[in-house]
mmCIF file of C-alpha atoms in Angstrom:
data_model
loop_
_atom_site.group_PDB
_atom_site.id
_atom_site.type_symbol
_atom_site.label_atom_id
_atom_site.label_comp_id
_atom_site.label_asym_id
_atom_site.label_seq_id
_atom_site.Cartn_x
_atom_site.Cartn_y
_atom_site.Cartn_z
ATOM 1 C CA MET R 1 -34.541 189.069 78.520
ATOM 2 C CA GLU R 2 -35.459 186.234 75.338
ATOM 3 C CA GLY R 3 -32.349 183.791 75.540
ATOM 4 C CA ALA R 4 -32.169 183.700 79.116
ATOM 5 C CA VAL R 5 -35.946 182.870 79.935
ATOM 6 C CA VAL R 6 -35.726 180.721 77.041
ATOM 7 C CA GLY R 7 -32.949 178.512 77.398
ATOM 8 C CA ARG R 8 -34.283 178.042 80.911
ATOM 9 C CA LEU R 9 -37.075 176.121 78.949
ATOM 10 C CA ARG R 10 -35.491 172.848 80.068
ATOM 11 C CA ARG R 11 -37.891 170.150 77.813
ATOM 12 C CA ARG R 12 -38.102 167.038 78.794
ATOM 13 C CA GLN R 13 -41.224 165.253 77.189
ATOM 14 C CA PRO R 14 -40.123 163.164 74.499
ATOM 15 C CA ARG R 15 -43.068 164.024 72.014
ATOM 16 C CA PRO R 16 -41.902 168.602 72.041
ATOM 17 C CA LEU R 17 -44.865 170.696 71.529
ATOM 18 C CA ASN R 18 -42.277 173.369 70.000
ATOM 19 C CA LEU R 19 -43.676 176.214 71.288
ATOM 20 C CA ALA R 20 -42.204 179.555 69.245
ATOM 21 C CA PRO R 21 -39.846 181.368 71.079
ATOM 22 C CA ALA R 22 -41.840 184.566 71.568
ATOM 23 C CA GLY R 23 -39.161 187.713 71.123
ATOM 24 C CA ALA R 24 -38.089 190.353 73.462
ATOM 25 C CA ALA R 25 -41.268 192.562 73.713
ATOM 26 C CA GLU R 26 -43.099 189.908 74.433
ATOM 27 C CA LEU R 27 -41.605 188.164 77.172
ATOM 28 C CA GLU R 28 -41.166 191.516 78.745
ATOM 29 C CA ARG R 29 -44.383 192.776 78.094
ATOM 30 C CA VAL R 30 -45.766 189.803 79.609
ATOM 31 C CA LYS R 31 -43.430 189.259 83.085
ATOM 32 C CA ALA R 32 -44.662 192.970 83.170
ATOM 33 C CA ALA R 33 -48.259 191.808 83.914
ATOM 34 C CA PHE R 34 -47.666 189.426 85.895
ATOM 35 C CA ASP R 35 -44.929 191.428 88.270
ATOM 36 C CA GLY R 36 -47.780 194.490 88.679
ATOM 37 C CA ARG R 37 -50.512 193.071 89.228
ATOM 38 C CA GLY R 38 -48.307 190.650 92.134
ATOM 39 C CA SER R 39 -48.270 186.903 90.780
ATOM 40 C CA ASP R 40 -45.625 185.497 91.358
ATOM 41 C CA LYS R 41 -45.913 183.862 87.771
ATOM 42 C CA SER R 42 -42.748 186.003 86.903
ATOM 43 C CA SER R 43 -40.957 185.590 89.801
ATOM 44 C CA ALA R 44 -40.975 182.996 93.011
ATOM 45 C CA VAL R 45 -41.702 180.976 89.258
ATOM 46 C CA ASP R 46 -40.487 181.843 85.556
ATOM 47 C CA TYR R 47 -43.360 180.386 83.248
ATOM 48 C CA THR R 48 -42.877 184.638 81.130
ATOM 49 C CA ALA R 49 -41.365 182.311 78.065
ATOM 50 C CA ILE R 50 -44.802 179.623 78.170
ATOM 51 C CA TYR R 51 -47.064 182.317 78.311
ATOM 52 C CA ALA R 52 -45.410 184.743 75.941
ATOM 53 C CA SER R 53 -45.622 181.939 73.151
ATOM 54 C CA ILE R 54 -49.581 180.645 74.044
ATOM 55 C CA LEU R 55 -50.981 184.445 74.700
ATOM 56 C CA PRO R 56 -50.723 185.903 71.595
ATOM 57 C CA SER R 57 -51.800 182.038 70.013
ATOM 58 C CA LEU R 58 -55.396 182.118 71.251
ATOM 59 C CA PRO R 59 -58.141 183.183 69.207
ATOM 60 C CA ALA R 60 -60.131 186.206 69.567
ATOM 61 C CA ASP R 61 -62.426 187.034 72.531
ATOM 62 C CA PRO R 62 -60.111 184.246 74.064
ATOM 63 C CA ARG R 63 -62.272 182.821 76.901
ATOM 64 C CA ILE R 64 -59.544 181.792 79.885
ATOM 65 C CA LEU R 65 -60.203 179.789 83.082
ATOM 66 C CA GLU R 66 -57.744 179.465 85.576
ATOM 67 C CA ILE R 67 -58.114 177.196 88.624
ATOM 68 C CA GLY R 68 -56.882 178.392 91.843
ATOM 69 C CA ILE R 69 -56.814 182.294 92.348
ATOM 70 C CA GLY R 70 -54.778 182.303 95.351
ATOM 71 C CA THR R 71 -55.757 182.774 98.726
ATOM 72 C CA ASN R 72 -53.751 184.589 101.504
ATOM 73 C CA PHE R 73 -55.499 182.999 104.319
ATOM 74 C CA GLU R 74 -53.219 180.537 105.741
ATOM 75 C CA ASP R 75 -56.160 178.228 106.692
ATOM 76 C CA VAL R 76 -56.127 177.083 103.470
ATOM 77 C CA ASP R 77 -53.876 174.747 101.885
ATOM 78 C CA SER R 78 -51.891 176.366 99.162
ATOM 79 C CA SER R 79 -51.806 178.967 100.752
ATOM 80 C CA MET R 80 -49.326 181.899 99.744
ATOM 81 C CA GLY R 81 -49.535 183.278 103.111
ATOM 82 C CA PRO R 82 -50.852 187.116 104.366
ATOM 83 C CA GLU R 83 -48.210 189.136 101.888
ATOM 84 C CA GLY R 84 -50.321 186.804 98.318
ATOM 85 C CA VAL R 85 -52.607 188.722 96.418
ATOM 86 C CA PRO R 86 -55.801 187.135 95.176
ATOM 87 C CA GLY R 87 -57.199 186.814 91.512
ATOM 88 C CA ALA R 88 -53.470 188.801 90.150
ATOM 89 C CA SER R 89 -53.308 186.466 87.021
ATOM 90 C CA LEU R 90 -56.267 186.954 86.326
ATOM 91 C CA ARG R 91 -55.851 190.516 85.903
ATOM 92 C CA ALA R 92 -52.846 189.960 84.644
ATOM 93 C CA PHE R 93 -54.228 187.794 81.994
ATOM 94 C CA ARG R 94 -57.152 190.596 81.726
ATOM 95 C CA ASP R 95 -53.941 192.917 80.910
ATOM 96 C CA LEU R 96 -52.483 191.006 77.941
ATOM 97 C CA ARG R 97 -55.726 189.685 76.202
ATOM 98 C CA PRO R 98 -58.223 192.614 76.792
ATOM 99 C CA ASP R 99 -60.734 190.508 74.134
ATOM 100 C CA ALA R 100 -60.814 187.568 76.631
ATOM 101 C CA THR R 101 -63.428 186.460 78.763
ATOM 102 C CA VAL R 102 -61.912 185.772 82.079
ATOM 103 C CA PHE R 103 -62.803 183.302 84.572
ATOM 104 C CA GLY R 104 -61.450 181.904 88.068
ATOM 105 C CA ALA R 105 -61.992 179.448 90.176
ATOM 106 C CA ASP R 106 -61.004 179.028 93.588
ATOM 107 C CA VAL R 107 -61.928 176.399 97.206
ATOM 108 C CA ASP R 108 -61.611 179.900 99.476
ATOM 109 C CA ARG R 109 -65.363 181.900 98.862
ATOM 110 C CA ARG R 110 -63.311 184.809 100.989
ATOM 111 C CA ILE R 111 -61.398 185.410 98.048
ATOM 112 C CA LEU R 112 -64.150 185.257 95.319
ATOM 113 C CA PHE R 113 -64.921 188.233 93.000
ATOM 114 C CA SER R 114 -66.274 189.794 90.341
ATOM 115 C CA GLU R 115 -64.899 192.729 88.079
ATOM 116 C CA PRO R 116 -65.075 193.541 84.318
ATOM 117 C CA GLY R 117 -63.978 190.666 82.173
ATOM 118 C CA ILE R 118 -63.645 188.984 85.456
ATOM 119 C CA THR R 119 -65.790 186.355 87.872
ATOM 120 C CA THR R 120 -64.749 183.619 89.759
ATOM 121 C CA HIS R 121 -66.511 180.662 91.332
ATOM 122 C CA TRP R 122 -66.245 178.393 93.773
ATOM 123 C CA VAL R 123 -64.721 174.855 93.519
ATOM 124 C CA ASP R 124 -63.458 172.031 95.010
ATOM 125 C CA GLN R 125 -60.333 170.142 92.938
ATOM 126 C CA LEU R 126 -60.455 167.048 94.712
ATOM 127 C CA ASP R 127 -64.929 166.749 94.716
ATOM 128 C CA ARG R 128 -64.932 165.276 90.380
ATOM 129 C CA SER R 129 -68.805 166.492 90.842
ATOM 130 C CA SER R 130 -67.478 170.032 91.971
ATOM 131 C CA LEU R 131 -65.564 170.573 89.302
ATOM 132 C CA ALA R 132 -68.178 169.019 86.424
ATOM 133 C CA ALA R 133 -70.829 171.404 88.015
ATOM 134 C CA LEU R 134 -68.349 174.301 87.510
ATOM 135 C CA ARG R 135 -68.284 173.456 83.924
ATOM 136 C CA SER R 136 -71.466 173.033 83.543
ATOM 137 C CA GLN R 137 -72.331 176.373 85.109
ATOM 138 C CA LEU R 138 -69.671 178.398 82.695
ATOM 139 C CA GLY R 139 -70.694 176.379 79.401
ATOM 140 C CA GLY R 140 -69.177 176.361 76.090
ATOM 141 C CA GLN R 141 -65.493 175.882 75.835
ATOM 142 C CA PHE R 142 -61.887 176.423 76.879
ATOM 143 C CA ASP R 143 -59.395 178.384 74.942
ATOM 144 C CA LEU R 144 -57.113 177.967 78.098
ATOM 145 C CA VAL R 145 -57.356 176.503 80.770
ATOM 146 C CA ILE R 146 -54.280 176.688 83.960
ATOM 147 C CA ASP R 147 -54.404 174.437 86.919
ATOM 148 C CA ASP R 148 -52.924 176.870 90.173
ATOM 149 C CA GLY R 149 -54.336 175.691 92.537
ATOM 150 C CA LEU R 150 -53.972 172.443 95.638
ATOM 151 C CA HIS R 151 -50.705 171.060 93.637
ATOM 152 C CA THR R 152 -51.562 167.510 94.996
ATOM 153 C CA ARG R 153 -51.501 165.161 92.564
ATOM 154 C CA PRO R 154 -55.247 164.038 92.872
ATOM 155 C CA ALA R 155 -56.029 167.423 92.753
ATOM 156 C CA ASN R 156 -54.186 167.786 89.154
ATOM 157 C CA LEU R 157 -55.444 165.200 87.751
ATOM 158 C CA ASN R 158 -59.462 165.313 88.378
ATOM 159 C CA THR R 159 -59.058 169.311 86.578
ATOM 160 C CA PHE R 160 -56.742 167.471 84.304
ATOM 161 C CA ARG R 161 -59.794 164.302 83.322
ATOM 162 C CA THR R 162 -62.817 167.237 83.847
ATOM 163 C CA LEU R 163 -61.958 170.032 82.476
ATOM 164 C CA PHE R 164 -59.780 168.779 79.468
ATOM 165 C CA PRO R 165 -62.799 167.767 77.165
ATOM 166 C CA ALA R 166 -63.733 171.108 77.631
ATOM 167 C CA VAL R 167 -60.906 172.512 75.473
ATOM 168 C CA ARG R 168 -61.277 174.005 72.364
ATOM 169 C CA PRO R 169 -59.164 172.259 69.272
ATOM 170 C CA GLY R 170 -55.727 173.739 69.426
ATOM 171 C CA GLY R 171 -56.608 175.268 73.289
ATOM 172 C CA TRP R 172 -54.087 174.796 75.946
ATOM 173 C CA PHE R 173 -54.301 173.074 79.359
ATOM 174 C CA VAL R 174 -50.691 174.022 81.590
ATOM 175 C CA ILE R 175 -50.535 172.319 85.308
ATOM 176 C CA GLU R 176 -48.161 174.848 87.092
ATOM 177 C CA ASP R 177 -46.543 174.088 90.270
ATOM 178 C CA VAL R 178 -45.760 170.881 89.569
ATOM 179 C CA VAL R 179 -42.181 169.716 91.911
ATOM 180 C CA GLY R 180 -39.178 168.583 89.949
ATOM 181 C CA SER R 181 -39.108 165.391 91.392
ATOM 182 C CA THR R 182 -42.649 163.971 89.711
ATOM 183 C CA ILE R 183 -41.217 165.270 85.937
ATOM 184 C CA PRO R 184 -41.043 161.755 85.172
ATOM 185 C CA PHE R 185 -44.516 160.776 86.265
ATOM 186 C CA TRP R 186 -45.958 164.044 83.852
ATOM 187 C CA GLU R 187 -44.145 162.572 80.670
ATOM 188 C CA GLN R 188 -45.020 159.326 81.634
ATOM 189 C CA PHE R 189 -48.406 160.335 81.870
ATOM 190 C CA LEU R 190 -48.797 162.609 78.565
ATOM 191 C CA ALA R 191 -46.771 159.691 76.799
ATOM 192 C CA ARG R 192 -49.891 157.125 78.049
ATOM 193 C CA GLU R 193 -52.291 159.322 77.321
ATOM 194 C CA GLN R 194 -50.843 160.216 73.782
ATOM 195 C CA LEU R 195 -51.171 163.236 74.836
ATOM 196 C CA ALA R 196 -49.036 166.858 73.252
ATOM 197 C CA GLY R 197 -47.653 167.839 75.487
ATOM 198 C CA GLU R 198 -43.998 169.034 77.387
ATOM 199 C CA VAL R 199 -42.637 169.093 80.846
ATOM 200 C CA PHE R 200 -41.386 172.780 81.396
ATOM 201 C CA ASP R 201 -38.498 172.768 83.754
ATOM 202 C CA THR R 202 -38.120 176.540 84.759
ATOM 203 C CA ARG R 203 -36.187 176.062 87.679
ATOM 204 C CA SER R 204 -33.508 177.684 88.789
ATOM 205 C CA GLU R 205 -31.666 179.023 92.166
ATOM 206 C CA ARG R 206 -34.043 180.566 92.954
ATOM 207 C CA ASN R 207 -36.896 177.971 93.300
ATOM 208 C CA ASP R 208 -35.149 175.078 93.016
ATOM 209 C CA TYR R 209 -38.278 172.920 93.987
ATOM 210 C CA ASP R 210 -41.911 173.210 92.152
ATOM 211 C CA SER R 211 -40.980 175.821 89.432
ATOM 212 C CA VAL R 212 -42.276 173.327 86.359
ATOM 213 C CA ALA R 213 -45.202 173.367 84.303
ATOM 214 C CA VAL R 214 -46.432 170.415 81.976
ATOM 215 C CA VAL R 215 -48.041 172.243 79.200
ATOM 216 C CA ILE R 216 -50.815 170.078 77.387
ATOM 217 C CA ARG R 217 -52.324 171.283 73.216
ATOM 218 C CA ALA R 218 -55.647 169.182 73.371
ATOM 219 C CA PRO R 219 -56.169 167.920 69.839
ATOM 220 C CA GLY R 220 -58.300 169.401 66.586
ATOM 221 C CA ALA R 221 -57.320 170.984 63.463
ATOM 222 C CA SER R 222 -56.592 174.382 64.970
ATOM 223 C CA ALA R 223 -53.320 173.419 66.459
ATOM 224 C CA ASN R 224 -50.064 173.615 64.726
#
């Protein structure tokens, strides 16, 4: 499985991060956690290798924030549909890093919840003041921030501009489900902003549209 997954990560960014490939056991563990919780991160899209590399690299007691809990109400943009499981990936991250404090945020108040190790909060990605208020409310720095929310360029940029400064030195910011046709924009964005990052294109016959993730590492002494 290891070679198959890593082989599908076609690195498109000219300033590579050189993510260390995860071993087969870690790949299996991450996929099992996502699939077991009903997350699509290893099924509809394929980010197994990304998170199998990032999650073990996080320090003890990491703080993880994911924007986009995954509403299944179809009156909301970017709904997963009635079969979706809100909070699935939050629970998978908690399973994979039991020492983590996991935060989630979404525009749909109906799916917010709280349970051991996880709290969720309201946010509107199209309103930077809302994102700033979320950052202030949660306080501190984050070791991993994931944008799996609205999946539009304005929302992505608002979220990055507001929350990337809250990522600790050497921490990670991941923008998921980028449409393949926008890969050149994101490559140019990374270069223009002088960011350490890569665009990972994991499109396949299963999903040849938006199984693409932008992975960015915050500068600082902890990065290697």
